mmCIF file with all atom_site columns, C-alpha atoms in Angstrom:
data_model
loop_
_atom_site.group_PDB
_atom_site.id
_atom_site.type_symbol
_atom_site.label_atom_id
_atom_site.label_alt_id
_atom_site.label_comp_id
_atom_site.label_asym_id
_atom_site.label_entity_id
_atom_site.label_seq_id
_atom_site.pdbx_PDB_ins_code
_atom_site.Cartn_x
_atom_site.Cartn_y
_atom_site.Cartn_z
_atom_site.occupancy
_atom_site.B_iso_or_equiv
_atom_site.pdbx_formal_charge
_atom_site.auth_seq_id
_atom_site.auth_comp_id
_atom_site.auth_asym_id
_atom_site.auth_atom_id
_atom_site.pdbx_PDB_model_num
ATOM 1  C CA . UNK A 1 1  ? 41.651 97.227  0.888   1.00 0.00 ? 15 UNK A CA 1
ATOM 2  C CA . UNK A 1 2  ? 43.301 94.605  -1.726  1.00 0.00 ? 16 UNK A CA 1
ATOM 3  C CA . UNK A 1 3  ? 41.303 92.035  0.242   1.00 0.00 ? 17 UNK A CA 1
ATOM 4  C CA . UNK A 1 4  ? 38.023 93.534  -0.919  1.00 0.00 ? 18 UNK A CA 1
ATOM 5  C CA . UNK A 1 5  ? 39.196 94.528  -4.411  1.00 0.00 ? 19 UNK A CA 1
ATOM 6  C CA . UNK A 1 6  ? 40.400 90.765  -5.129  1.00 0.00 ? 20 UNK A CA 1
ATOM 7  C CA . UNK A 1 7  ? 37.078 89.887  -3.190  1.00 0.00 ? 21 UNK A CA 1
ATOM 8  C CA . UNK A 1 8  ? 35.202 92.225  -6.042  1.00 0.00 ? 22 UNK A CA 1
ATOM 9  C CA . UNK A 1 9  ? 36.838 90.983  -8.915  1.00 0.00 ? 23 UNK A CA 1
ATOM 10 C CA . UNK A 1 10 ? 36.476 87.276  -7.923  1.00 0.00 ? 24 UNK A CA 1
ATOM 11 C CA . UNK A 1 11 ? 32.801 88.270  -7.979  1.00 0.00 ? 25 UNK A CA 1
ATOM 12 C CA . UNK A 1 12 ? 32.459 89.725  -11.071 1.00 0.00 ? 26 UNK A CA 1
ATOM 13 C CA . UNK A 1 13 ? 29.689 88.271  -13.552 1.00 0.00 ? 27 UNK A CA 1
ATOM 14 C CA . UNK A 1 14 ? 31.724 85.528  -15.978 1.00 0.00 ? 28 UNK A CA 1
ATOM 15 C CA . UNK A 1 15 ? 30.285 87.805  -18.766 1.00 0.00 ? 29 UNK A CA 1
ATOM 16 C CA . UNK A 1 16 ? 32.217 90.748  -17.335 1.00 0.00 ? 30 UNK A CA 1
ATOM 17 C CA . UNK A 1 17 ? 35.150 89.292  -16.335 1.00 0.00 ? 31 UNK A CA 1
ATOM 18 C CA . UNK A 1 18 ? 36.055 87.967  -19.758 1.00 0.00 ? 32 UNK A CA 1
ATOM 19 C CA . UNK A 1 19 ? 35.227 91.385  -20.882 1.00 0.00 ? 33 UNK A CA 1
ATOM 20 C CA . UNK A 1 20 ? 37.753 92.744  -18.601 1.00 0.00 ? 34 UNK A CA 1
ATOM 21 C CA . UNK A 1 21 ? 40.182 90.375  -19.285 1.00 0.00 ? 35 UNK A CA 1
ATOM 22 C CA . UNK A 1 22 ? 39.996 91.053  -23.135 1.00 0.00 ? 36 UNK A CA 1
ATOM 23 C CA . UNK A 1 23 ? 40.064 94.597  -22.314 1.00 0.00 ? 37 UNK A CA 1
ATOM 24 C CA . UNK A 1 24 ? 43.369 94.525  -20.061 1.00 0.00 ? 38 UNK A CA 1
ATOM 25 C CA . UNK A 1 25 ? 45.123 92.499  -23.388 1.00 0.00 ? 39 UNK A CA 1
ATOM 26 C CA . UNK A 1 26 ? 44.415 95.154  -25.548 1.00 0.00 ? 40 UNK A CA 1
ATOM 27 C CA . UNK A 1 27 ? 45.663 97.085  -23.212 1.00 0.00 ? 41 UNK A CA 1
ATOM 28 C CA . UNK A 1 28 ? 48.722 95.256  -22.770 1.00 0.00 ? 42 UNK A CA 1
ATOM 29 C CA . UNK A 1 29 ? 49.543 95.100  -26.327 1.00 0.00 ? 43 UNK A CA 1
ATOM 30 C CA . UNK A 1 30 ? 49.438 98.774  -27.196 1.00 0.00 ? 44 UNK A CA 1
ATOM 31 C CA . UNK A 1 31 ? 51.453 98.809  -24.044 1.00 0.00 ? 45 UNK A CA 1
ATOM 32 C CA . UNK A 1 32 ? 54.126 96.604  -25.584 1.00 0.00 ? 46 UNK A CA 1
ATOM 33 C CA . UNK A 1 33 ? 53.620 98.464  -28.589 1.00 0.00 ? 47 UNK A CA 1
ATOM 34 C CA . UNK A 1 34 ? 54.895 101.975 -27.365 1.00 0.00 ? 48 UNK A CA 1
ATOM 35 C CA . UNK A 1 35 ? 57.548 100.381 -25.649 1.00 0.00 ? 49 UNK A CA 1
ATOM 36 C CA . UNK A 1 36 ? 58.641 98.722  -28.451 1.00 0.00 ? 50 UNK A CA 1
ATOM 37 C CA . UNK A 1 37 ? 58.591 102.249 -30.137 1.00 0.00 ? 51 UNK A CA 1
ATOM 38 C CA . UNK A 1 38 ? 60.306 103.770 -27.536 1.00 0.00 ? 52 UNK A CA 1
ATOM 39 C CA . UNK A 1 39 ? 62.988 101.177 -27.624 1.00 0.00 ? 53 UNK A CA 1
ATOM 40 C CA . UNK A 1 40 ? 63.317 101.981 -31.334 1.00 0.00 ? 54 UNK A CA 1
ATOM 41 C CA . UNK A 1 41 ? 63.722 105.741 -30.168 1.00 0.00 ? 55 UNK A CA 1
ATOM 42 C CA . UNK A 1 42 ? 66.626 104.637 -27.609 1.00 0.00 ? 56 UNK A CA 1
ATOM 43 C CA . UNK A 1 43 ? 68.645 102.671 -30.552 1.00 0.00 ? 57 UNK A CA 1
ATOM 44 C CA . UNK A 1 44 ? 67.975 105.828 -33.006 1.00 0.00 ? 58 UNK A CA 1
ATOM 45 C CA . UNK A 1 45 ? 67.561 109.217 -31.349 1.00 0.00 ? 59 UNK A CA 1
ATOM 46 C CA . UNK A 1 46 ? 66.750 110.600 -34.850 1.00 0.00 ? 60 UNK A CA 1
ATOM 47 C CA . UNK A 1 47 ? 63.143 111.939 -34.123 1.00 0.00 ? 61 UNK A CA 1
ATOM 48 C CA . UNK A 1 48 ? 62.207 113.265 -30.801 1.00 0.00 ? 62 UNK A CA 1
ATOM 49 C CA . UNK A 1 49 ? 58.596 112.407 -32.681 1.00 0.00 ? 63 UNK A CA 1
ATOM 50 C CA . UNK A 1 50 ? 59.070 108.744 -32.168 1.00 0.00 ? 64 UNK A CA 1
ATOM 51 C CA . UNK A 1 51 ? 59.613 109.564 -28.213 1.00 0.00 ? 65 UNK A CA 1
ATOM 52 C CA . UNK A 1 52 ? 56.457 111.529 -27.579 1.00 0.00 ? 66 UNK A CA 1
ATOM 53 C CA . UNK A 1 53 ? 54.810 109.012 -29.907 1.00 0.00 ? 67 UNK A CA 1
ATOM 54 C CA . UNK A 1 54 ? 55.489 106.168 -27.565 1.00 0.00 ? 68 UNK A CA 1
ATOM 55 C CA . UNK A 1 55 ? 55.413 108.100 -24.668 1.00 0.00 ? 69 UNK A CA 1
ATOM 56 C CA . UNK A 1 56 ? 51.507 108.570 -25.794 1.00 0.00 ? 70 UNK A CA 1
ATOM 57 C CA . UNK A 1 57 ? 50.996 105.189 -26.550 1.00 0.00 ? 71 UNK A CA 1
ATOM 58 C CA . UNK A 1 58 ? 52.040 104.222 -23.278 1.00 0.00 ? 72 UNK A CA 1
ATOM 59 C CA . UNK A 1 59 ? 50.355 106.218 -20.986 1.00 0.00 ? 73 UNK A CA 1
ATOM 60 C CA . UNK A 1 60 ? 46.920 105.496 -23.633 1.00 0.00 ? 74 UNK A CA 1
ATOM 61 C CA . UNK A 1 61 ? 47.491 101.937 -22.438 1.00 0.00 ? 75 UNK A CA 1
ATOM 62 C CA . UNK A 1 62 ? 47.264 102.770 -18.788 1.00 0.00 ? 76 UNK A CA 1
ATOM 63 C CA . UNK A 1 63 ? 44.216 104.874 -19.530 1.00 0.00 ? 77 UNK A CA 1
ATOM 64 C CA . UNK A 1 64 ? 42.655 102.161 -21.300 1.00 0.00 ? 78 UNK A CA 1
ATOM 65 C CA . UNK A 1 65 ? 43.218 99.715  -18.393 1.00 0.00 ? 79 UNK A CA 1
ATOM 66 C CA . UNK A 1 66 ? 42.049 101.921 -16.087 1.00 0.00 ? 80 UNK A CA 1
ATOM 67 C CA . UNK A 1 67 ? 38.737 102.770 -17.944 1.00 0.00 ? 81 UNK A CA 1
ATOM 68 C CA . UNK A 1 68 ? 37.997 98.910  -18.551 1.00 0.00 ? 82 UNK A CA 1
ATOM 69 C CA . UNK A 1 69 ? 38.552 98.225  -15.173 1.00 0.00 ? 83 UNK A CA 1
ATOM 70 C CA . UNK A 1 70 ? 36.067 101.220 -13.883 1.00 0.00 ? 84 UNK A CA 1
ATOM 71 C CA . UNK A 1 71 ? 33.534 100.134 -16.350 1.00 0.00 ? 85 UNK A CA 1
ATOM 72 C CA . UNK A 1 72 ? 33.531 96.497  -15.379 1.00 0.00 ? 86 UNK A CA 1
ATOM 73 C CA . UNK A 1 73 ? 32.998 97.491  -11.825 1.00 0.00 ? 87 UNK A CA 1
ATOM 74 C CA . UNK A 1 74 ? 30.674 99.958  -12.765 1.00 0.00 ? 88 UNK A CA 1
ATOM 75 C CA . UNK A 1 75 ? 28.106 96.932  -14.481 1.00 0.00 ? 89 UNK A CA 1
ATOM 76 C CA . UNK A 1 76 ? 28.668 94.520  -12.081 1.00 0.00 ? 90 UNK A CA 1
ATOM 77 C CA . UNK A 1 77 ? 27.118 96.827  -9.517  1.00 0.00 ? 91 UNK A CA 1
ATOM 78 C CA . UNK A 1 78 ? 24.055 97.551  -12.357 1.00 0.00 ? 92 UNK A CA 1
ATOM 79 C CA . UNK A 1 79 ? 23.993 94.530  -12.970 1.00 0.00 ? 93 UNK A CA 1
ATOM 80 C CA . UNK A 1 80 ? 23.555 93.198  -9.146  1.00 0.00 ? 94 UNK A CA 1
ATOM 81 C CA . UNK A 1 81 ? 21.525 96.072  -8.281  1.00 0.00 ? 95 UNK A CA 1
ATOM 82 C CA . UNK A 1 82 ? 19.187 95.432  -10.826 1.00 0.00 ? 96 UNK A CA 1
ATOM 83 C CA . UNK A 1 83 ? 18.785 91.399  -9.820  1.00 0.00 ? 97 UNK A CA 1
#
């Protein structure tokens, strides 16, 4: 199964692969970004806001990497369908 999905992405259009790569480094910085807030919670403990607030941001990240990753596979099949 990881043979074909590294088969896939090794495929991908260079167009949509540097899409995808942008995509996964904004990702990755609002990533580091609630961690960073949620480190700030751990050395504080004042709000329990600041928690859920990085909690969000974290699991936003993973949503957003998961949603560029769909969509890039998504329009590389268009886009070799339609060739």
């Amino acid at each position: 199964m990881f043979k074909s999905l590294n088969n896939t992405i090794k495929n991908f259009d260079d167009k949509i692969k540097q899409i995808l790569v942008h995509g996964l480094h904004f990702s990755l910085g609002i990533s580091i970004l609630g961690s960073f807030v949620l480190l700030y919670y751990m050395l504080v403990r004042a709000y329990p806001d600041i928690y859920y607030i990085g909690l969000k941001t974290v699991s936003l990240s993973i949503s957003f990497a998961s949603a560029f990753f769909a969509c890039a596979l998504a329009m590389d099949r268009i886009k070799k369908d339609l060739a």
